[in-house]
Coordinates of C-alpha atoms in Angstrom, one line a residue:
M30 CA 20.2 -44.9 -87.1
L31 CA 18.4 -47.6 -89.1
N32 CA 18.0 -45.1 -92.0
K33 CA 20.1 -42.0 -92.1
T34 CA 18.0 -40.4 -94.9
A35 CA 14.8 -40.7 -92.9
K36 CA 13.4 -38.0 -90.7
T37 CA 13.7 -38.2 -86.9
F38 CA 10.7 -38.8 -84.6
D39 CA 8.8 -35.7 -83.7
Y40 CA 6.8 -35.5 -80.4
C41 CA 3.6 -37.0 -81.9
G42 CA 5.6 -39.7 -83.8
A43 CA 7.4 -40.7 -80.6
C44 CA 4.2 -41.0 -78.6
T45 CA 2.6 -43.0 -81.4
F46 CA 5.7 -45.3 -81.4
Y47 CA 5.3 -45.7 -77.6
L48 CA 1.7 -46.6 -77.9
G49 CA 2.5 -49.2 -80.6
A50 CA 5.2 -50.7 -78.3
I51 CA 2.8 -51.0 -75.4
L52 CA 0.2 -52.7 -77.7
V53 CA 2.9 -55.1 -78.8
T54 CA 3.6 -55.9 -75.2
L55 CA -0.1 -56.3 -74.5
V56 CA -0.6 -58.7 -77.4
G57 CA 2.5 -60.6 -76.4
Q58 CA 1.3 -61.0 -72.8
A59 CA -2.1 -62.1 -73.9
L60 CA -0.6 -64.8 -76.2
I61 CA 1.6 -66.0 -73.4
S62 CA -1.4 -66.3 -71.1
V63 CA -3.3 -68.2 -73.8
V64 CA -0.4 -70.6 -74.3
S65 CA -0.1 -71.0 -70.5
V66 CA -3.8 -71.9 -70.2
M67 CA -3.7 -74.3 -73.2
F68 CA -0.9 -76.4 -71.7
S69 CA -1.8 -76.0 -68.0
Q70 CA -3.4 -79.5 -67.8
S71 CA -0.4 -81.2 -69.4
Y72 CA 2.1 -79.0 -67.5
P73 CA 0.4 -77.8 -64.2
D74 CA 3.5 -75.8 -63.2
I75 CA 3.9 -74.0 -66.6
A76 CA 2.9 -70.6 -65.1
T77 CA 5.9 -70.7 -62.8
D78 CA 8.3 -72.8 -64.9
G79 CA 11.6 -71.0 -65.3
N80 CA 12.3 -72.3 -68.8
F81 CA 8.9 -71.2 -70.1
L82 CA 9.0 -67.8 -68.5
T83 CA 12.5 -67.0 -69.6
A84 CA 11.7 -68.2 -73.1
C85 CA 8.7 -65.9 -73.1
M86 CA 11.0 -63.0 -72.2
I87 CA 13.2 -63.7 -75.2
V88 CA 10.1 -63.9 -77.5
L89 CA 8.8 -60.5 -76.1
Q90 CA 12.2 -58.8 -76.8
A91 CA 12.2 -60.3 -80.3
A92 CA 8.7 -58.8 -80.8
N93 CA 10.1 -55.4 -79.6
A94 CA 13.0 -55.7 -82.1
L95 CA 10.6 -56.5 -85.0
F96 CA 8.3 -53.7 -84.0
I97 CA 11.1 -51.1 -83.9
V98 CA 12.4 -52.1 -87.4
L99 CA 9.0 -52.3 -89.0
F100 CA 7.7 -49.0 -87.5
C101 CA 10.8 -47.1 -88.5
K102 CA 10.7 -48.5 -92.0
V103 CA 7.0 -48.1 -92.7
N104 CA 7.0 -44.5 -91.3
K105 CA 10.4 -43.6 -92.6
R106 CA 11.7 -42.5 -89.3
R107 CA 15.0 -42.8 -87.5
F108 CA 16.3 -42.3 -84.0
D109 CA 17.2 -38.7 -83.0
C110 CA 20.4 -39.9 -81.3
A111 CA 23.7 -41.6 -82.1
L112 CA 24.5 -45.1 -81.1
A113 CA 28.1 -44.6 -79.9
L114 CA 29.8 -41.9 -81.8
R115 CA 29.7 -38.2 -80.6
R116 CA 28.4 -35.8 -83.2
D117 CA 31.7 -33.9 -83.2
S118 CA 33.9 -37.0 -83.4
K119 CA 34.4 -40.2 -85.3
K120 CA 35.9 -42.0 -82.3
V121 CA 34.1 -44.1 -79.6
D122 CA 34.5 -42.5 -76.2
C123 CA 36.0 -45.1 -73.8
R124 CA 34.0 -43.4 -71.0
D125 CA 30.9 -44.8 -72.6
F126 CA 32.1 -48.3 -71.5
I127 CA 33.4 -47.5 -68.1
L128 CA 31.1 -44.8 -66.5
P129 CA 27.8 -46.6 -67.2
V130 CA 29.1 -49.7 -65.4
I131 CA 30.2 -47.7 -62.4
A132 CA 26.9 -45.7 -62.4
A133 CA 24.8 -48.9 -62.5
L134 CA 26.6 -50.4 -59.5
V135 CA 26.4 -47.1 -57.6
L136 CA 22.6 -46.9 -58.4
L137 CA 22.1 -50.4 -57.2
A138 CA 23.9 -49.7 -54.0
A139 CA 22.0 -46.4 -53.4
M140 CA 18.6 -47.8 -54.3
Y141 CA 18.9 -51.3 -52.9
L142 CA 17.7 -50.6 -49.4
P143 CA 14.8 -48.3 -50.4
T144 CA 13.7 -51.1 -52.8
V145 CA 13.9 -53.7 -50.1
W146 CA 11.9 -51.5 -47.6
Y147 CA 9.3 -50.9 -50.3
G148 CA 9.2 -54.7 -50.8
Y149 CA 8.6 -55.2 -47.1
F150 CA 5.8 -52.7 -47.3
T151 CA 4.1 -54.6 -50.0
T152 CA 4.5 -57.8 -48.0
Y153 CA 3.0 -56.6 -44.8
A154 CA 0.6 -53.9 -46.0
L155 CA -0.6 -55.5 -49.2
H156 CA 0.1 -59.1 -48.2
I157 CA 2.1 -59.8 -51.4
S158 CA 4.4 -62.7 -51.1
P159 CA 8.1 -61.7 -51.0
T160 CA 8.7 -64.2 -53.9
A161 CA 5.9 -62.9 -56.0
G162 CA 7.0 -62.4 -59.6
N163 CA 10.2 -64.3 -59.1
I164 CA 11.3 -66.7 -61.8
E165 CA 12.6 -70.1 -60.7
L166 CA 16.1 -70.3 -62.1
D167 CA 16.6 -74.0 -61.3
T168 CA 18.0 -75.2 -64.6
A169 CA 21.1 -74.2 -66.6
S170 CA 18.8 -73.4 -69.6
S171 CA 16.6 -71.0 -67.6
I172 CA 19.7 -69.2 -66.3
V173 CA 21.2 -68.9 -69.8
M174 CA 17.9 -67.6 -71.2
I175 CA 17.3 -65.0 -68.5
V176 CA 20.9 -63.7 -69.0
I177 CA 20.2 -63.4 -72.8
A178 CA 16.9 -61.7 -72.2
S179 CA 17.7 -59.3 -69.4
V180 CA 21.4 -58.6 -70.0
F181 CA 21.6 -58.5 -73.8
L182 CA 18.2 -58.1 -75.4
A183 CA 16.2 -56.0 -73.0
P184 CA 18.8 -53.2 -72.6
V185 CA 19.1 -52.7 -76.3
F186 CA 15.4 -52.8 -77.3
E187 CA 13.9 -51.2 -74.2
E188 CA 16.5 -48.3 -74.3
S189 CA 15.8 -47.9 -78.0
I190 CA 12.1 -47.5 -77.2
Y191 CA 12.1 -45.5 -74.0
R192 CA 15.2 -43.4 -74.4
G193 CA 16.1 -43.5 -78.1
V194 CA 12.6 -42.6 -79.2
L195 CA 10.2 -41.7 -76.4
F196 CA 12.5 -39.5 -74.3
N197 CA 13.9 -37.6 -77.3
G198 CA 10.4 -37.2 -78.7
L199 CA 9.0 -35.9 -75.4
K200 CA 11.9 -33.4 -75.1
K201 CA 10.8 -31.7 -78.3
N202 CA 7.5 -30.7 -76.7
K203 CA 8.4 -30.5 -73.0
S204 CA 11.2 -29.5 -70.7
A205 CA 14.1 -32.0 -70.2
V206 CA 12.9 -32.5 -66.6
K207 CA 9.4 -33.4 -67.6
A208 CA 10.7 -35.6 -70.4
V209 CA 13.0 -37.5 -68.0
L210 CA 10.2 -38.1 -65.5
L211 CA 7.5 -39.1 -68.0
S212 CA 9.8 -41.5 -69.9
A213 CA 10.8 -43.0 -66.5
L214 CA 7.2 -43.4 -65.5
A215 CA 6.4 -45.1 -68.8
F216 CA 9.5 -47.4 -68.4
M217 CA 8.5 -48.3 -64.8
L218 CA 4.9 -49.1 -65.7
M219 CA 5.9 -51.2 -68.7
H220 CA 7.6 -53.7 -66.5
M221 CA 4.4 -54.3 -64.6
S222 CA 6.3 -55.2 -61.4
P223 CA 4.7 -53.7 -58.3
I224 CA 7.6 -54.8 -56.2
Q225 CA 10.3 -53.2 -58.4
V226 CA 8.8 -49.8 -59.0
V227 CA 11.3 -47.9 -56.9
F228 CA 14.4 -49.2 -58.7
Q229 CA 12.8 -49.3 -62.2
F230 CA 11.8 -45.6 -61.9
A231 CA 15.3 -44.7 -60.6
L232 CA 16.9 -46.6 -63.5
G233 CA 14.6 -44.9 -66.0
V234 CA 15.5 -41.5 -64.6
L235 CA 19.2 -42.1 -64.7
S236 CA 19.1 -43.6 -68.2
A237 CA 17.2 -40.6 -69.5
V238 CA 19.5 -38.1 -67.8
I239 CA 22.5 -39.8 -69.4
M240 CA 20.8 -39.8 -72.8
N241 CA 20.0 -36.1 -72.4
R242 CA 23.6 -35.4 -71.5
T243 CA 25.3 -37.4 -74.2
G244 CA 22.8 -37.7 -77.1
R245 CA 24.1 -41.3 -77.5
L246 CA 22.3 -44.6 -76.8
L247 CA 25.3 -46.8 -75.9
P248 CA 25.8 -45.4 -72.4
S249 CA 22.2 -46.0 -71.4
V250 CA 22.2 -49.5 -72.9
L251 CA 25.4 -50.4 -70.9
L252 CA 23.9 -48.8 -67.7
H253 CA 20.7 -50.9 -68.1
A254 CA 22.7 -54.1 -68.9
T255 CA 25.0 -53.7 -65.9
A256 CA 22.1 -53.0 -63.6
N257 CA 20.2 -56.1 -64.8
A258 CA 23.4 -58.3 -64.6
A259 CA 24.1 -57.1 -61.0
A260 CA 20.5 -57.6 -60.0
L261 CA 20.8 -61.2 -61.2
A262 CA 24.1 -61.8 -59.6
I263 CA 22.9 -60.9 -56.1
Q264 CA 20.2 -63.5 -56.3
F265 CA 22.7 -66.4 -56.3
R266 CA 24.6 -67.8 -53.4
P267 CA 26.9 -67.0 -51.6
L268 CA 26.3 -63.3 -52.2
S269 CA 22.6 -63.6 -51.5
N270 CA 23.3 -65.2 -48.1
V271 CA 25.6 -62.3 -47.1
I272 CA 23.0 -59.8 -48.1
S273 CA 20.2 -61.7 -46.3
G274 CA 22.3 -61.6 -43.1
C275 CA 22.9 -57.9 -43.4
M276 CA 19.1 -57.3 -44.0
A277 CA 18.3 -59.4 -40.9
W278 CA 20.6 -57.1 -38.8
L279 CA 19.0 -54.0 -40.3
V280 CA 15.5 -55.2 -39.6
A281 CA 16.5 -55.9 -36.0
N282 CA 18.0 -52.4 -35.7
P283 CA 15.5 -50.0 -37.3
V284 CA 17.1 -46.7 -36.2
A285 CA 20.4 -47.7 -37.7
A286 CA 18.6 -48.9 -40.8
V287 CA 17.1 -45.5 -41.4
F288 CA 20.5 -43.7 -41.2
I289 CA 22.3 -46.4 -43.3
T290 CA 19.5 -46.2 -45.9
L291 CA 19.7 -42.4 -46.1
A292 CA 23.6 -42.5 -46.1
F293 CA 23.7 -44.9 -49.0
A294 CA 21.0 -43.0 -51.0
L295 CA 22.6 -39.6 -50.5
A296 CA 26.2 -40.8 -51.1
G297 CA 25.0 -42.7 -54.2
G298 CA 23.1 -39.7 -55.5
A299 CA 26.2 -37.5 -55.0
V300 CA 28.4 -39.9 -56.8
L301 CA 25.9 -40.2 -59.7
F302 CA 25.7 -36.5 -60.0
V303 CA 29.5 -36.2 -60.3
I304 CA 29.6 -39.0 -62.9
V305 CA 26.9 -37.4 -65.0
R306 CA 28.0 -33.8 -64.5
F307 CA 31.7 -34.2 -65.0
G308 CA 32.1 -37.6 -66.6
Y309 CA 30.1 -36.7 -69.7
V310 CA 30.4 -33.5 -71.7
A311 CA 27.1 -32.2 -72.8
N312 CA 26.3 -32.9 -76.4
G313 CA 25.4 -29.2 -77.0
T314 CA 22.2 -29.9 -79.0
E315 CA 19.0 -28.0 -78.4
N316 CA 15.5 -28.1 -79.7
A317 CA 15.1 -26.9 -83.2
D318 CA 12.8 -24.1 -82.0
E319 CA 15.5 -22.8 -79.7
Q320 CA 18.2 -23.0 -82.4
N321 CA 16.1 -21.2 -84.9
G322 CA 14.7 -18.7 -82.3
E323 CA 14.0 -16.0 -84.8
A324 CA 10.5 -14.5 -85.0
Q325 CA 8.5 -15.5 -88.0
T326 CA 6.1 -13.4 -89.9
A327 CA 2.5 -14.4 -89.2
T328 CA 1.7 -15.3 -92.8
P329 CA -1.4 -17.5 -93.6
E330 CA 1.0 -20.3 -94.3
T331 CA 2.9 -20.1 -91.0
V332 CA -0.4 -19.8 -89.1
A333 CA -1.6 -23.0 -90.8
N334 CA 1.6 -24.7 -90.0
E335 CA 1.4 -23.7 -86.4
A336 CA -2.2 -25.0 -86.2
R337 CA -1.2 -28.3 -87.7
A338 CA 1.7 -28.5 -85.3
E339 CA -0.5 -27.8 -82.3
A340 CA -3.0 -30.5 -83.5
R341 CA -0.2 -33.0 -83.8
S342 CA 1.0 -32.0 -80.3
K343 CA -2.4 -32.7 -78.8
D344 CA -2.7 -36.0 -80.7
G345 CA 0.7 -37.0 -79.3
T346 CA -0.3 -36.1 -75.7
V347 CA -3.5 -38.2 -76.1
R348 CA -1.5 -41.2 -77.4
F349 CA 1.1 -40.9 -74.7
W350 CA -1.5 -41.0 -71.9
I351 CA -3.5 -43.8 -73.6
A352 CA -0.3 -45.9 -73.7
T353 CA 0.5 -45.0 -70.1
A354 CA -3.1 -45.8 -69.0
V355 CA -2.9 -49.2 -70.7
S356 CA 0.4 -49.9 -68.9
G357 CA -1.1 -48.7 -65.7
V358 CA -4.1 -51.1 -66.1
L359 CA -1.8 -54.0 -66.7
F360 CA 0.3 -53.0 -63.7
I361 CA -2.8 -52.8 -61.5
I362 CA -4.1 -56.2 -62.8
N363 CA -0.7 -57.7 -61.9
L364 CA -0.8 -56.1 -58.5
I365 CA -4.3 -57.5 -57.8
T366 CA -3.2 -60.9 -59.0
M367 CA -0.2 -60.8 -56.6
I368 CA -2.4 -59.8 -53.7
A369 CA -5.0 -62.5 -54.5
G370 CA -2.3 -65.1 -54.9

């Protein structure tokens, strides 16, 4: 993808890419804060204005797109995954359009109550306002822009970064399980939303599992897009009124709430397992080391190559945790701001 003659990202390259993406986000957030301060006297409500915030979301996604293209071109790298076509076929699999939509809705149903209970915890234990971090969608333009940003742009560029590059790069140095969990952690922290950590982490895990299963980016993009679209839809009336009534009943009946939460989570997990396990055929690819699995003679050249590979691996690990630490600091700053506010 982007350049079929270029090499794919190795572990170190993927971690470097991830670090660069986080720095782009950091610079973008800093510039937005500067603009917000500059115009705060003329527009006192700019920090909570829906049009301003949704426009900023579009700008950040545009910055992500520019970063992806420039990084890949400058370093002559391409993604280690297909967009939509299977490696053994020239046809688009129709399941890539159906199963991600179903999986996203099942995930939302399974994780909705745990996410809400976690939100209640942050409200009562950390004294974070239930509306903290919400964007006021009180104009048609703000609604249109948030749909563009969260349903169309974010799924493409965030999945490209965190599944197309980071997850596939991590998998070349670590087990698939570790790669799934680490890429999901990076994805969760990048959003810097203390209230949404449960759902963001679950979404990151499922997207990475599907990427690992299929070797294609399209299913993860559609999963992400559908989850964001559904999350937006339930914020609008009358659906939000129905959900609020159900939540009021659950709060008043805590014993029933525990069993209902567990039932939805377990049932949703079972359905997702069936979708991933039987809905998608494994792509059959393995790490190059496993494919080549023949013993090599310990010549000076191979020893030197192994030493360089080990050094790059250590560099990649350092860069991964630097990027994660930066995301974590931004996450904590956002959390402190919410508590103070």
